CSV table of C-alpha atoms in Angstrom, one decimal:
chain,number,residue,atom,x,y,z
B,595,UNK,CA,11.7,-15.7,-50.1
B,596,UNK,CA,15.3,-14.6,-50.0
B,597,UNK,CA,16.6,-11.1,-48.9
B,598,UNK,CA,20.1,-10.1,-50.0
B,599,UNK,CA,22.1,-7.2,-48.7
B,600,UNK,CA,24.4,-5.1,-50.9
B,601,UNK,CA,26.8,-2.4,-50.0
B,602,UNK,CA,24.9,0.1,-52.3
B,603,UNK,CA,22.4,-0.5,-55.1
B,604,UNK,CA,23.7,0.0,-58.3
B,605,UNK,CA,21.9,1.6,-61.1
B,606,UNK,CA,20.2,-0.4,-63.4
B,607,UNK,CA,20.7,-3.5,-60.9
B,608,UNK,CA,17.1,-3.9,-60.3
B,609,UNK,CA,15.8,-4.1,-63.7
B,610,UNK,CA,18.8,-6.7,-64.6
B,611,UNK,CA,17.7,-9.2,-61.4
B,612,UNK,CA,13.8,-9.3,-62.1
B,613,UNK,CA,15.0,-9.9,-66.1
B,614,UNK,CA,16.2,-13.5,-64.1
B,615,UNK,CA,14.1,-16.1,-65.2
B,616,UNK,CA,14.1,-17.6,-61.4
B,617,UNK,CA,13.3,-14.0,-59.8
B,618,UNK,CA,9.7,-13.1,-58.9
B,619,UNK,CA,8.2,-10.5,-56.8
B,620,UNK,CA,11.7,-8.0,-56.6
B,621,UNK,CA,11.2,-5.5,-54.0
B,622,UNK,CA,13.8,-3.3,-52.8
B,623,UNK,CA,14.3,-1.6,-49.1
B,624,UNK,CA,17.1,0.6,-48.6
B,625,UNK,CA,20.1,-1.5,-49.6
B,626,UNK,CA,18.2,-5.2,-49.5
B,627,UNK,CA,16.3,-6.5,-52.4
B,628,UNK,CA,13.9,-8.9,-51.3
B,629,UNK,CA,12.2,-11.7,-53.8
B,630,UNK,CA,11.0,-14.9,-54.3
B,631,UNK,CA,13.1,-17.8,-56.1
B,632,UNK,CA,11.8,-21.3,-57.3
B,633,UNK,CA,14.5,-23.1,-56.2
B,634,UNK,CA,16.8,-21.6,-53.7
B,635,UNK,CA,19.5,-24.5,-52.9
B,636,UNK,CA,20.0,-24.0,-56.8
B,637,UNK,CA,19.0,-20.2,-57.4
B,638,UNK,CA,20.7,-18.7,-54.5
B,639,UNK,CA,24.2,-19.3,-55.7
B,640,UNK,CA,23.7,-18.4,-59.1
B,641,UNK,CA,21.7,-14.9,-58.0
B,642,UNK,CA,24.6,-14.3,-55.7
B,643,UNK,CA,27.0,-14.8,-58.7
B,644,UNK,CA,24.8,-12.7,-61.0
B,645,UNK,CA,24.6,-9.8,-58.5
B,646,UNK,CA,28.8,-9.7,-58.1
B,647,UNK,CA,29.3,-9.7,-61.7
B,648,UNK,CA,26.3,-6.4,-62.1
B,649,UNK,CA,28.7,-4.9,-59.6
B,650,UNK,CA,26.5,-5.4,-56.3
B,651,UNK,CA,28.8,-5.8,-53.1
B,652,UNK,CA,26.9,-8.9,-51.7
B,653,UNK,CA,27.1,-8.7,-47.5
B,654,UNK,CA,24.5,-10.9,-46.6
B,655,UNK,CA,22.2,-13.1,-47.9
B,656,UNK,CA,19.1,-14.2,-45.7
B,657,UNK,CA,16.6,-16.7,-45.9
B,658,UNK,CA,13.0,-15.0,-44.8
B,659,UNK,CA,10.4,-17.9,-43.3
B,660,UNK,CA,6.8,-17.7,-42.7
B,661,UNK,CA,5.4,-18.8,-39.6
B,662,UNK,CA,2.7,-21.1,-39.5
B,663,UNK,CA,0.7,-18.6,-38.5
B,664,UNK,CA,1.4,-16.4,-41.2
B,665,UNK,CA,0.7,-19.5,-43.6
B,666,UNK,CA,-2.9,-19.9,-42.1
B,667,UNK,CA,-3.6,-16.4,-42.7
B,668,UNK,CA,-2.5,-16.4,-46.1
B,669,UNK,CA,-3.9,-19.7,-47.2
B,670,UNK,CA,-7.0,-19.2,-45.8
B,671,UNK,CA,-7.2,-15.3,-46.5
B,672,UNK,CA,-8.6,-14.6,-42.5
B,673,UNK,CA,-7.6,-11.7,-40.7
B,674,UNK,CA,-5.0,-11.9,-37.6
């Protein structure tokens, strides 16, 4: 998943990026909208592009990894 921290969430922002065909699960958290992409060496750029010209203020973008741990869990639906 990818996190992306703007200055300020615009209105009507959200609704605009989960309208991307590449964005899945959307969630926001203060000013960082978290979601999933299918290919982010390709998506990234373009969701960064999209989000300047809806009038976000982009200041960071962040690449959120799973531990294996986390994976195991998941995968295998145990509890920690």
């Amino acid at each position: 998943s990818v996190s992306v921290q703007l200055k300020e969430i615009p209105p009507g922002l959200m609704d605009k990026v989960q309208a991307l065909g590449y964005v899945k699960n959307l969630a926001a958290s203060g000013t960082t909208l978290t979601m999933n992409v299918a290919a982010p060496e390709q998506d990234n750029p373009a969701l960064v592009r999209e989000l300047v010209s809806l009038g976000a203020d982009v200041q960071f973008v962040y690449e959120n990894k799973h531990s294996l741990e986390e994976v195991y869990f998941k995968v295998t639906g145990a509890a920690k």
